Amino acid sequence: MFEDSGGTAGLVSVPVPGRRAGRGTALVAAARAVHESVGRRNAVVRLPASPAGIRALADLLAEGIGVHAALVFSGGRCAEVLDAYVAGMERALAAGRPLGAAPLVVSFPVGRFDREVEARLDALGVPAGAEVRGAAGLAVARRMYRVREERLSGDWWRVLRANGALQPRLLWGPGAEGGVGALVGWNTALALSVETLEAAALAPALTGDTLLNADAEAACALRALERLGVSAPEVAAVLEAAELHRLRHGRPVRRGSVPAASPGSGSSSGPAAEQP
């Protein structure tokens, strides 16, 4: 699958030890060690997208090592990851390395974000049937999708693409509302539990891309939450801090899930990610 797809499918995500999550130099060294020990072209090293992780990400991509940027909780952090990807690809190009050898996957645990927001709405006494319920994670995912479109619209990206750079892949965990069908887009994937995958197979047929040109609706949903006192950037910061603490104390990022393809992804499109 990996060879037939030109390196865009069949990727396997291998985590760097969580105790290195906040240490820049040590994180790069640990990621190199993981990459060398696995020794497979379809392996990407999984790093938390903390500030230290993003700095390490650019260094690793410049060396030709593919990266899975995990625990991305906001459009702003996604933009930082994509900027680091372009910077790493620029350095790889200058060094004469093949750009297609270093893919990037960016994952957002939509359901984890939804649960945090829903708990805050419960505390505020927002009725269960309110329109804002179950909308937060999907809104952030739509914003990330738009951020990627913006970052890959420039002339310099076209130069990198012409020299073999792969389009960064976005990887979701399904959220509270809309399920699998609400998170379909080009060069994206879903990390699903077996139970969720089986339920999706019994649901109505998918209707195609549901992420493209949905940024305005996402912005409205996030503003509605803000008016109620729920700040998406604050939620993102709280979740990132909690997840980094969890990693540093030896708890795993994910428990079993399987990748499901979206349009443009081939028969499979990315490594498993954080459990939603």
PDB file of C-alpha atoms in Angstrom:
ATOM      1  CA  MET A   1       0.000   0.000   0.000  1.00  0.00           C
ATOM      2  CA  PHE A   2       2.735   2.479   0.983  1.00  0.00           C
ATOM      3  CA  GLU A   3       4.807   1.898  -2.153  1.00  0.00           C
ATOM      4  CA  ASP A   4       1.803   1.845  -4.492  1.00  0.00           C
ATOM      5  CA  SER A   5       0.490   5.146  -3.126  1.00  0.00           C
ATOM      6  CA  GLY A   6       3.752   7.020  -3.559  1.00  0.00           C
ATOM      7  CA  GLY A   7       4.167   7.342   0.196  1.00  0.00           C
ATOM      8  CA  THR A   8       0.760   8.878   0.931  1.00  0.00           C
ATOM      9  CA  ALA A   9      -0.956   5.808   2.430  1.00  0.00           C
ATOM     10  CA  GLY A  10      -0.003   2.986   4.756  1.00  0.00           C
ATOM     11  CA  LEU A  11       1.832   5.180   7.252  1.00  0.00           C
ATOM     12  CA  VAL A  12       2.499   3.869  10.756  1.00  0.00           C
ATOM     13  CA  SER A  13       2.860   6.272  13.693  1.00  0.00           C
ATOM     14  CA  VAL A  14       5.511   5.434  16.311  1.00  0.00           C
ATOM     15  CA  PRO A  15       5.537   7.604  19.466  1.00  0.00           C
ATOM     16  CA  VAL A  16       8.552   9.255  20.996  1.00  0.00           C
ATOM     17  CA  PRO A  17       8.733   8.550  24.759  1.00  0.00           C
ATOM     18  CA  GLY A  18       6.399  10.965  26.524  1.00  0.00           C
ATOM     19  CA  ARG A  19       8.947  11.999  29.144  1.00  0.00           C
ATOM     20  CA  ARG A  20      10.796  13.847  26.362  1.00  0.00           C
ATOM     21  CA  ALA A  21       7.690  15.815  25.335  1.00  0.00           C
ATOM     22  CA  GLY A  22       8.848  19.217  26.593  1.00  0.00           C
ATOM     23  CA  ARG A  23      12.563  19.029  25.881  1.00  0.00           C
ATOM     24  CA  GLY A  24      13.646  20.322  22.486  1.00  0.00           C
ATOM     25  CA  THR A  25      17.133  18.832  22.000  1.00  0.00           C
ATOM     26  CA  ALA A  26      16.287  15.597  23.793  1.00  0.00           C
ATOM     27  CA  LEU A  27      13.089  15.316  21.775  1.00  0.00           C
ATOM     28  CA  VAL A  28      14.952  15.480  18.461  1.00  0.00           C
ATOM     29  CA  ALA A  29      17.501  12.918  19.632  1.00  0.00           C
ATOM     30  CA  ALA A  30      14.756  10.580  20.875  1.00  0.00           C
ATOM     31  CA  ALA A  31      12.847  10.919  17.590  1.00  0.00           C
ATOM     32  CA  ARG A  32      15.987  10.085  15.602  1.00  0.00           C
ATOM     33  CA  ALA A  33      16.498   7.010  17.761  1.00  0.00           C
ATOM     34  CA  VAL A  34      12.908   5.871  17.204  1.00  0.00           C
ATOM     35  CA  HIS A  35      13.230   6.408  13.463  1.00  0.00           C
ATOM     36  CA  GLU A  36      16.479   4.458  13.269  1.00  0.00           C
ATOM     37  CA  SER A  37      15.244   1.607  15.458  1.00  0.00           C
ATOM     38  CA  VAL A  38      12.089   1.100  13.376  1.00  0.00           C
ATOM     39  CA  GLY A  39      13.958   1.384  10.090  1.00  0.00           C
ATOM     40  CA  ARG A  40      10.870   1.470   7.860  1.00  0.00           C
ATOM     41  CA  ARG A  41      10.143   4.037   5.160  1.00  0.00           C
ATOM     42  CA  ASN A  42       6.459   4.181   6.071  1.00  0.00           C
ATOM     43  CA  ALA A  43       7.090   5.030   9.743  1.00  0.00           C
ATOM     44  CA  VAL A  44       6.484   8.526  11.064  1.00  0.00           C
ATOM     45  CA  VAL A  45       7.563   9.578  14.539  1.00  0.00           C
ATOM     46  CA  ARG A  46       4.761  10.925  16.706  1.00  0.00           C
ATOM     47  CA  LEU A  47       5.468  14.138  18.619  1.00  0.00           C
ATOM     48  CA  PRO A  48       3.142  16.310  20.685  1.00  0.00           C
ATOM     49  CA  ALA A  49       2.686  19.644  18.906  1.00  0.00           C
ATOM     50  CA  SER A  50       3.942  21.655  21.866  1.00  0.00           C
ATOM     51  CA  PRO A  51       6.307  24.573  21.159  1.00  0.00           C
ATOM     52  CA  ALA A  52       9.244  22.219  21.719  1.00  0.00           C
ATOM     53  CA  GLY A  53       7.615  19.600  19.515  1.00  0.00           C
ATOM     54  CA  ILE A  54       7.119  22.070  16.681  1.00  0.00           C
ATOM     55  CA  ARG A  55      10.764  23.129  16.772  1.00  0.00           C
ATOM     56  CA  ALA A  56      11.795  19.478  16.724  1.00  0.00           C
ATOM     57  CA  LEU A  57       9.373  18.791  13.876  1.00  0.00           C
ATOM     58  CA  ALA A  58      11.121  21.245  11.538  1.00  0.00           C
ATOM     59  CA  ASP A  59      14.545  19.779  12.380  1.00  0.00           C
ATOM     60  CA  LEU A  60      13.387  16.214  11.768  1.00  0.00           C
ATOM     61  CA  LEU A  61      11.680  16.996   8.468  1.00  0.00           C
ATOM     62  CA  ALA A  62      14.816  18.771   7.308  1.00  0.00           C
ATOM     63  CA  GLU A  63      16.683  15.510   7.965  1.00  0.00           C
ATOM     64  CA  GLY A  64      14.165  13.500   5.944  1.00  0.00           C
ATOM     65  CA  ILE A  65      12.267  12.011   8.913  1.00  0.00           C
ATOM     66  CA  GLY A  66       8.463  11.966   8.628  1.00  0.00           C
ATOM     67  CA  VAL A  67       6.469  13.319  11.566  1.00  0.00           C
ATOM     68  CA  HIS A  68       3.014  12.856  13.072  1.00  0.00           C
ATOM     69  CA  ALA A  69       2.208  16.082  14.958  1.00  0.00           C
ATOM     70  CA  ALA A  70      -0.236  14.991  17.645  1.00  0.00           C
ATOM     71  CA  LEU A  71      -2.401  16.793  20.183  1.00  0.00           C
ATOM     72  CA  VAL A  72      -3.177  19.796  17.980  1.00  0.00           C
ATOM     73  CA  PHE A  73      -6.177  21.544  19.541  1.00  0.00           C
ATOM     74  CA  SER A  74      -6.518  24.831  17.622  1.00  0.00           C
ATOM     75  CA  GLY A  75      -6.303  26.405  14.205  1.00  0.00           C
ATOM     76  CA  GLY A  76      -3.489  28.622  15.462  1.00  0.00           C
ATOM     77  CA  ARG A  77      -1.403  25.655  16.571  1.00  0.00           C
ATOM     78  CA  CYS A  78      -2.141  23.904  13.286  1.00  0.00           C
ATOM     79  CA  ALA A  79      -0.823  26.978  11.441  1.00  0.00           C
ATOM     80  CA  GLU A  80       2.395  26.824  13.487  1.00  0.00           C
ATOM     81  CA  VAL A  81       2.836  23.156  12.605  1.00  0.00           C
ATOM     82  CA  LEU A  82       2.307  23.829   8.900  1.00  0.00           C
ATOM     83  CA  ASP A  83       4.743  26.741   8.950  1.00  0.00           C
ATOM     84  CA  ALA A  84       7.320  24.455  10.552  1.00  0.00           C
ATOM     85  CA  TYR A  85       6.634  21.875   7.842  1.00  0.00           C
ATOM     86  CA  VAL A  86       7.366  24.401   5.104  1.00  0.00           C
ATOM     87  CA  ALA A  87      10.509  25.537   6.927  1.00  0.00           C
ATOM     88  CA  GLY A  88      11.707  21.938   7.266  1.00  0.00           C
ATOM     89  CA  MET A  89      10.996  21.238   3.602  1.00  0.00           C
ATOM     90  CA  GLU A  90      12.942  24.349   2.595  1.00  0.00           C
ATOM     91  CA  ARG A  91      15.968  23.097   4.515  1.00  0.00           C
ATOM     92  CA  ALA A  92      15.602  19.604   3.064  1.00  0.00           C
ATOM     93  CA  LEU A  93      15.446  21.047  -0.441  1.00  0.00           C
ATOM     94  CA  ALA A  94      18.558  23.133   0.150  1.00  0.00           C
ATOM     95  CA  ALA A  95      20.351  20.007   1.391  1.00  0.00           C
ATOM     96  CA  GLY A  96      19.322  18.020  -1.686  1.00  0.00           C
ATOM     97  CA  ARG A  97      17.161  15.539   0.195  1.00  0.00           C
ATOM     98  CA  PRO A  98      14.080  13.927  -1.434  1.00  0.00           C
ATOM     99  CA  LEU A  99      11.116  15.852  -0.042  1.00  0.00           C
ATOM    100  CA  GLY A 100       8.676  12.983  -0.521  1.00  0.00           C
ATOM    101  CA  ALA A 101      10.562  10.911   2.050  1.00  0.00           C
ATOM    102  CA  ALA A 102       9.272  13.039   4.956  1.00  0.00           C
ATOM    103  CA  PRO A 103       5.458  13.145   5.199  1.00  0.00           C
ATOM    104  CA  LEU A 104       3.572  15.140   7.807  1.00  0.00           C
ATOM    105  CA  VAL A 105       0.354  14.081   9.541  1.00  0.00           C
ATOM    106  CA  VAL A 106      -1.438  16.545  11.841  1.00  0.00           C
ATOM    107  CA  SER A 107      -4.022  15.066  14.201  1.00  0.00           C
ATOM    108  CA  PHE A 108      -6.819  16.659  16.201  1.00  0.00           C
ATOM    109  CA  PRO A 109      -8.815  14.563  18.718  1.00  0.00           C
ATOM    110  CA  VAL A 110     -12.177  16.145  17.927  1.00  0.00           C
ATOM    111  CA  GLY A 111     -14.109  14.154  20.513  1.00  0.00           C
ATOM    112  CA  ARG A 112     -11.684  15.071  23.307  1.00  0.00           C
ATOM    113  CA  PHE A 113     -12.217  18.746  22.504  1.00  0.00           C
ATOM    114  CA  ASP A 114     -15.992  18.270  22.383  1.00  0.00           C
ATOM    115  CA  ARG A 115     -16.075  16.613  25.788  1.00  0.00           C
ATOM    116  CA  GLU A 116     -14.186  19.472  27.419  1.00  0.00           C
ATOM    117  CA  VAL A 117     -16.493  22.070  25.869  1.00  0.00           C
ATOM    118  CA  GLU A 118     -19.615  20.082  26.762  1.00  0.00           C
ATOM    119  CA  ALA A 119     -18.499  19.924  30.394  1.00  0.00           C
ATOM    120  CA  ARG A 120     -18.149  23.713  30.421  1.00  0.00           C
ATOM    121  CA  LEU A 121     -21.566  24.178  28.847  1.00  0.00           C
ATOM    122  CA  ASP A 122     -23.036  21.857  31.494  1.00  0.00           C
ATOM    123  CA  ALA A 123     -21.473  24.011  34.217  1.00  0.00           C
ATOM    124  CA  LEU A 124     -22.987  27.118  32.617  1.00  0.00           C
ATOM    125  CA  GLY A 125     -26.433  25.513  32.531  1.00  0.00           C
ATOM    126  CA  VAL A 126     -26.748  25.609  28.736  1.00  0.00           C
ATOM    127  CA  PRO A 127     -29.749  23.450  27.708  1.00  0.00           C
ATOM    128  CA  ALA A 128     -29.016  20.069  26.144  1.00  0.00           C
ATOM    129  CA  GLY A 129     -30.763  20.980  22.897  1.00  0.00           C
ATOM    130  CA  ALA A 130     -28.942  24.283  22.357  1.00  0.00           C
ATOM    131  CA  GLU A 131     -27.430  24.823  18.926  1.00  0.00           C
ATOM    132  CA  VAL A 132     -23.927  25.188  20.344  1.00  0.00           C
ATOM    133  CA  ARG A 133     -24.030  21.681  21.756  1.00  0.00           C
ATOM    134  CA  GLY A 134     -21.704  19.290  19.941  1.00  0.00           C
ATOM    135  CA  ALA A 135     -20.489  21.988  17.548  1.00  0.00           C
ATOM    136  CA  ALA A 136     -17.104  22.946  18.977  1.00  0.00           C
ATOM    137  CA  GLY A 137     -14.854  20.138  17.767  1.00  0.00           C
ATOM    138  CA  LEU A 138     -16.269  20.195  14.262  1.00  0.00           C
ATOM    139  CA  ALA A 139     -15.815  23.981  14.108  1.00  0.00           C
ATOM    140  CA  VAL A 140     -12.154  23.701  15.060  1.00  0.00           C
ATOM    141  CA  ALA A 141     -11.623  20.895  12.539  1.00  0.00           C
ATOM    142  CA  ARG A 142     -13.167  23.056   9.822  1.00  0.00           C
ATOM    143  CA  ARG A 143     -10.891  25.915  10.833  1.00  0.00           C
ATOM    144  CA  MET A 144      -7.834  23.660  10.606  1.00  0.00           C
ATOM    145  CA  TYR A 145      -8.903  22.521   7.164  1.00  0.00           C
ATOM    146  CA  ARG A 146      -9.146  26.150   6.061  1.00  0.00           C
ATOM    147  CA  VAL A 147      -5.770  26.963   7.611  1.00  0.00           C
ATOM    148  CA  ARG A 148      -4.184  24.209   5.552  1.00  0.00           C
ATOM    149  CA  GLU A 149      -5.820  25.543   2.379  1.00  0.00           C
ATOM    150  CA  GLU A 150      -4.415  29.003   3.135  1.00  0.00           C
ATOM    151  CA  ARG A 151      -0.926  27.757   3.925  1.00  0.00           C
ATOM    152  CA  LEU A 152      -0.734  25.691   0.738  1.00  0.00           C
ATOM    153  CA  SER A 153      -1.895  28.432  -1.619  1.00  0.00           C
ATOM    154  CA  GLY A 154       1.386  30.320  -1.968  1.00  0.00           C
ATOM    155  CA  ASP A 155       4.042  30.242  -4.668  1.00  0.00           C
ATOM    156  CA  TRP A 156       6.702  28.788  -2.376  1.00  0.00           C
ATOM    157  CA  TRP A 157       4.543  25.790  -1.520  1.00  0.00           C
ATOM    158  CA  ARG A 158       4.105  25.159  -5.242  1.00  0.00           C
ATOM    159  CA  VAL A 159       7.897  25.087  -5.592  1.00  0.00           C
ATOM    160  CA  LEU A 160       8.159  22.542  -2.777  1.00  0.00           C
ATOM    161  CA  ARG A 161       5.307  20.480  -4.221  1.00  0.00           C
ATOM    162  CA  ALA A 162       6.974  20.444  -7.626  1.00  0.00           C
ATOM    163  CA  ASN A 163      10.081  19.042  -5.936  1.00  0.00           C
ATOM    164  CA  GLY A 164       8.172  16.160  -4.353  1.00  0.00           C
ATOM    165  CA  ALA A 165       6.839  17.515  -1.048  1.00  0.00           C
ATOM    166  CA  LEU A 166       3.677  15.726   0.076  1.00  0.00           C
ATOM    167  CA  GLN A 167       0.569  17.607   1.124  1.00  0.00           C
ATOM    168  CA  PRO A 168       0.255  17.508   4.926  1.00  0.00           C
ATOM    169  CA  ARG A 169      -2.473  15.091   5.976  1.00  0.00           C
ATOM    170  CA  LEU A 170      -5.097  16.011   8.592  1.00  0.00           C
ATOM    171  CA  LEU A 171      -6.287  13.227  10.883  1.00  0.00           C
ATOM    172  CA  TRP A 172      -9.453  13.439  12.984  1.00  0.00           C
ATOM    173  CA  GLY A 173     -11.126  11.566  15.774  1.00  0.00           C
ATOM    174  CA  PRO A 174     -14.941  11.746  15.336  1.00  0.00           C
ATOM    175  CA  GLY A 175     -16.815  14.324  17.403  1.00  0.00           C
ATOM    176  CA  ALA A 176     -20.062  14.467  19.324  1.00  0.00           C
ATOM    177  CA  GLU A 177     -22.383  15.460  16.474  1.00  0.00           C
ATOM    178  CA  GLY A 178     -22.297  14.687  12.776  1.00  0.00           C
ATOM    179  CA  GLY A 179     -20.111  11.638  13.257  1.00  0.00           C
ATOM    180  CA  VAL A 180     -17.936  10.396  10.434  1.00  0.00           C
ATOM    181  CA  GLY A 181     -19.858  12.169   7.682  1.00  0.00           C
ATOM    182  CA  ALA A 182     -19.154  15.642   9.078  1.00  0.00           C
ATOM    183  CA  LEU A 183     -15.376  15.175   8.879  1.00  0.00           C
ATOM    184  CA  VAL A 184     -14.835  14.236   5.243  1.00  0.00           C
ATOM    185  CA  GLY A 185     -12.347  16.236   3.191  1.00  0.00           C
ATOM    186  CA  TRP A 186      -9.571  15.874   0.665  1.00  0.00           C
ATOM    187  CA  ASN A 187      -6.304  14.510   2.070  1.00  0.00           C
ATOM    188  CA  THR A 188      -7.791  13.856   5.482  1.00  0.00           C
ATOM    189  CA  ALA A 189      -8.422  10.693   7.473  1.00  0.00           C
ATOM    190  CA  LEU A 190     -10.389   9.526  10.487  1.00  0.00           C
ATOM    191  CA  ALA A 191      -8.965   7.524  13.386  1.00  0.00           C
ATOM    192  CA  LEU A 192     -11.860   5.335  14.464  1.00  0.00           C
ATOM    193  CA  SER A 193     -12.481   2.636  17.011  1.00  0.00           C
ATOM    194  CA  VAL A 194     -13.805  -0.602  15.569  1.00  0.00           C
ATOM    195  CA  GLU A 195     -17.210   0.126  17.123  1.00  0.00           C
ATOM    196  CA  THR A 196     -17.412   3.570  15.516  1.00  0.00           C
ATOM    197  CA  LEU A 197     -16.329   2.180  12.162  1.00  0.00           C
ATOM    198  CA  GLU A 198     -19.019  -0.502  12.287  1.00  0.00           C
ATOM    199  CA  ALA A 199     -21.651   2.090  13.244  1.00  0.00           C
ATOM    200  CA  ALA A 200     -20.570   4.315  10.356  1.00  0.00           C
ATOM    201  CA  ALA A 201     -21.024   1.420   7.948  1.00  0.00           C
ATOM    202  CA  LEU A 202     -24.681   1.153   9.014  1.00  0.00           C
ATOM    203  CA  ALA A 203     -25.323   4.910   8.841  1.00  0.00           C
ATOM    204  CA  PRO A 204     -26.633   6.739   5.743  1.00  0.00           C
ATOM    205  CA  ALA A 205     -24.180   6.972   2.863  1.00  0.00           C
ATOM    206  CA  LEU A 206     -21.554   9.699   2.959  1.00  0.00           C
ATOM    207  CA  THR A 207     -22.294  12.774   0.867  1.00  0.00           C
ATOM    208  CA  GLY A 208     -18.765  13.811  -0.067  1.00  0.00           C
ATOM    209  CA  ASP A 209     -16.581  16.667   1.144  1.00  0.00           C
ATOM    210  CA  THR A 210     -18.113  18.368   4.195  1.00  0.00           C
ATOM    211  CA  LEU A 211     -15.094  20.481   5.224  1.00  0.00           C
ATOM    212  CA  LEU A 212     -14.348  22.641   2.188  1.00  0.00           C
ATOM    213  CA  ASN A 213     -15.740  26.196   2.340  1.00  0.00           C
ATOM    214  CA  ALA A 214     -17.209  25.586   5.803  1.00  0.00           C
ATOM    215  CA  ASP A 215     -14.967  28.081   7.603  1.00  0.00           C
ATOM    216  CA  ALA A 216     -17.625  30.812   7.917  1.00  0.00           C
ATOM    217  CA  GLU A 217     -20.024  28.424   9.641  1.00  0.00           C
ATOM    218  CA  ALA A 218     -17.220  27.313  11.933  1.00  0.00           C
ATOM    219  CA  ALA A 219     -16.426  30.903  12.866  1.00  0.00           C
ATOM    220  CA  CYS A 220     -20.081  31.497  13.767  1.00  0.00           C
ATOM    221  CA  ALA A 221     -20.130  28.441  16.024  1.00  0.00           C
ATOM    222  CA  LEU A 222     -16.963  29.521  17.839  1.00  0.00           C
ATOM    223  CA  ARG A 223     -18.288  33.077  18.318  1.00  0.00           C
ATOM    224  CA  ALA A 224     -21.504  31.655  19.780  1.00  0.00           C
ATOM    225  CA  LEU A 225     -19.472  29.684  22.295  1.00  0.00           C
ATOM    226  CA  GLU A 226     -17.405  32.764  23.124  1.00  0.00           C
ATOM    227  CA  ARG A 227     -20.565  34.741  23.882  1.00  0.00           C
ATOM    228  CA  LEU A 228     -21.556  32.052  26.364  1.00  0.00           C
ATOM    229  CA  GLY A 229     -18.173  32.270  28.063  1.00  0.00           C
ATOM    230  CA  VAL A 230     -16.459  29.271  26.460  1.00  0.00           C
ATOM    231  CA  SER A 231     -13.225  30.289  24.737  1.00  0.00           C
ATOM    232  CA  ALA A 232     -11.893  27.778  22.201  1.00  0.00           C
ATOM    233  CA  PRO A 233      -8.267  29.017  22.616  1.00  0.00           C
ATOM    234  CA  GLU A 234      -8.549  28.606  26.388  1.00  0.00           C
ATOM    235  CA  VAL A 235      -9.958  25.104  25.992  1.00  0.00           C
ATOM    236  CA  ALA A 236      -7.098  24.271  23.613  1.00  0.00           C
ATOM    237  CA  ALA A 237      -4.497  25.515  26.099  1.00  0.00           C
ATOM    238  CA  VAL A 238      -6.034  23.542  28.988  1.00  0.00           C
ATOM    239  CA  LEU A 239      -6.213  20.335  26.946  1.00  0.00           C
ATOM    240  CA  GLU A 240      -2.656  20.672  25.667  1.00  0.00           C
ATOM    241  CA  ALA A 241      -1.295  21.180  29.187  1.00  0.00           C
ATOM    242  CA  ALA A 242      -3.273  18.206  30.505  1.00  0.00           C
ATOM    243  CA  GLU A 243      -2.202  15.910  27.680  1.00  0.00           C
ATOM    244  CA  LEU A 244       1.471  16.876  27.969  1.00  0.00           C
ATOM    245  CA  HIS A 245       1.307  16.177  31.708  1.00  0.00           C
ATOM    246  CA  ARG A 246      -0.258  12.802  30.970  1.00  0.00           C
ATOM    247  CA  LEU A 247       2.455  11.947  28.459  1.00  0.00           C
ATOM    248  CA  ARG A 248       5.281  12.935  30.780  1.00  0.00           C
ATOM    249  CA  HIS A 249       3.894  10.607  33.414  1.00  0.00           C
ATOM    250  CA  GLY A 250       3.962   7.597  31.147  1.00  0.00           C
ATOM    251  CA  ARG A 251       0.358   7.263  30.036  1.00  0.00           C
ATOM    252  CA  PRO A 252      -0.127   6.435  26.329  1.00  0.00           C
ATOM    253  CA  VAL A 253      -1.492   8.947  23.823  1.00  0.00           C
ATOM    254  CA  ARG A 254      -3.863   6.474  22.209  1.00  0.00           C
ATOM    255  CA  ARG A 255      -5.618   3.199  22.727  1.00  0.00           C
ATOM    256  CA  GLY A 256      -6.512   1.192  19.618  1.00  0.00           C
ATOM    257  CA  SER A 257      -8.033   2.846  16.556  1.00  0.00           C
ATOM    258  CA  VAL A 258      -7.931   2.271  12.841  1.00  0.00           C
ATOM    259  CA  PRO A 259      -7.516   4.772  10.006  1.00  0.00           C
ATOM    260  CA  ALA A 260     -10.370   5.381   7.575  1.00  0.00           C
ATOM    261  CA  ALA A 261      -9.762   7.103   4.268  1.00  0.00           C
ATOM    262  CA  SER A 262     -11.280  10.319   3.016  1.00  0.00           C
ATOM    263  CA  PRO A 263     -11.224  11.562  -0.598  1.00  0.00           C
ATOM    264  CA  GLY A 264      -7.752  11.896  -2.051  1.00  0.00           C
ATOM    265  CA  SER A 265      -6.283   9.609   0.567  1.00  0.00           C
ATOM    266  CA  GLY A 266      -6.075   6.304  -1.233  1.00  0.00           C
ATOM    267  CA  SER A 267      -7.374   3.148   0.420  1.00  0.00           C
ATOM    268  CA  SER A 268      -5.929   4.231   3.752  1.00  0.00           C
ATOM    269  CA  SER A 269      -4.528   7.569   4.676  1.00  0.00           C
ATOM    270  CA  GLY A 270      -2.606   7.828   7.844  1.00  0.00           C
ATOM    271  CA  PRO A 271      -1.455   6.509  11.185  1.00  0.00           C
ATOM    272  CA  ALA A 272      -3.731   5.904  14.095  1.00  0.00           C
ATOM    273  CA  ALA A 273      -4.020   8.911  16.371  1.00  0.00           C
ATOM    274  CA  GLU A 274      -5.243   9.935  19.780  1.00  0.00           C
ATOM    275  CA  GLN A 275      -8.418   8.224  20.795  1.00  0.00           C
ATOM    276  CA  PRO A 276     -11.277  10.685  20.295  1.00  0.00           C
TER     277      PRO A 276
END
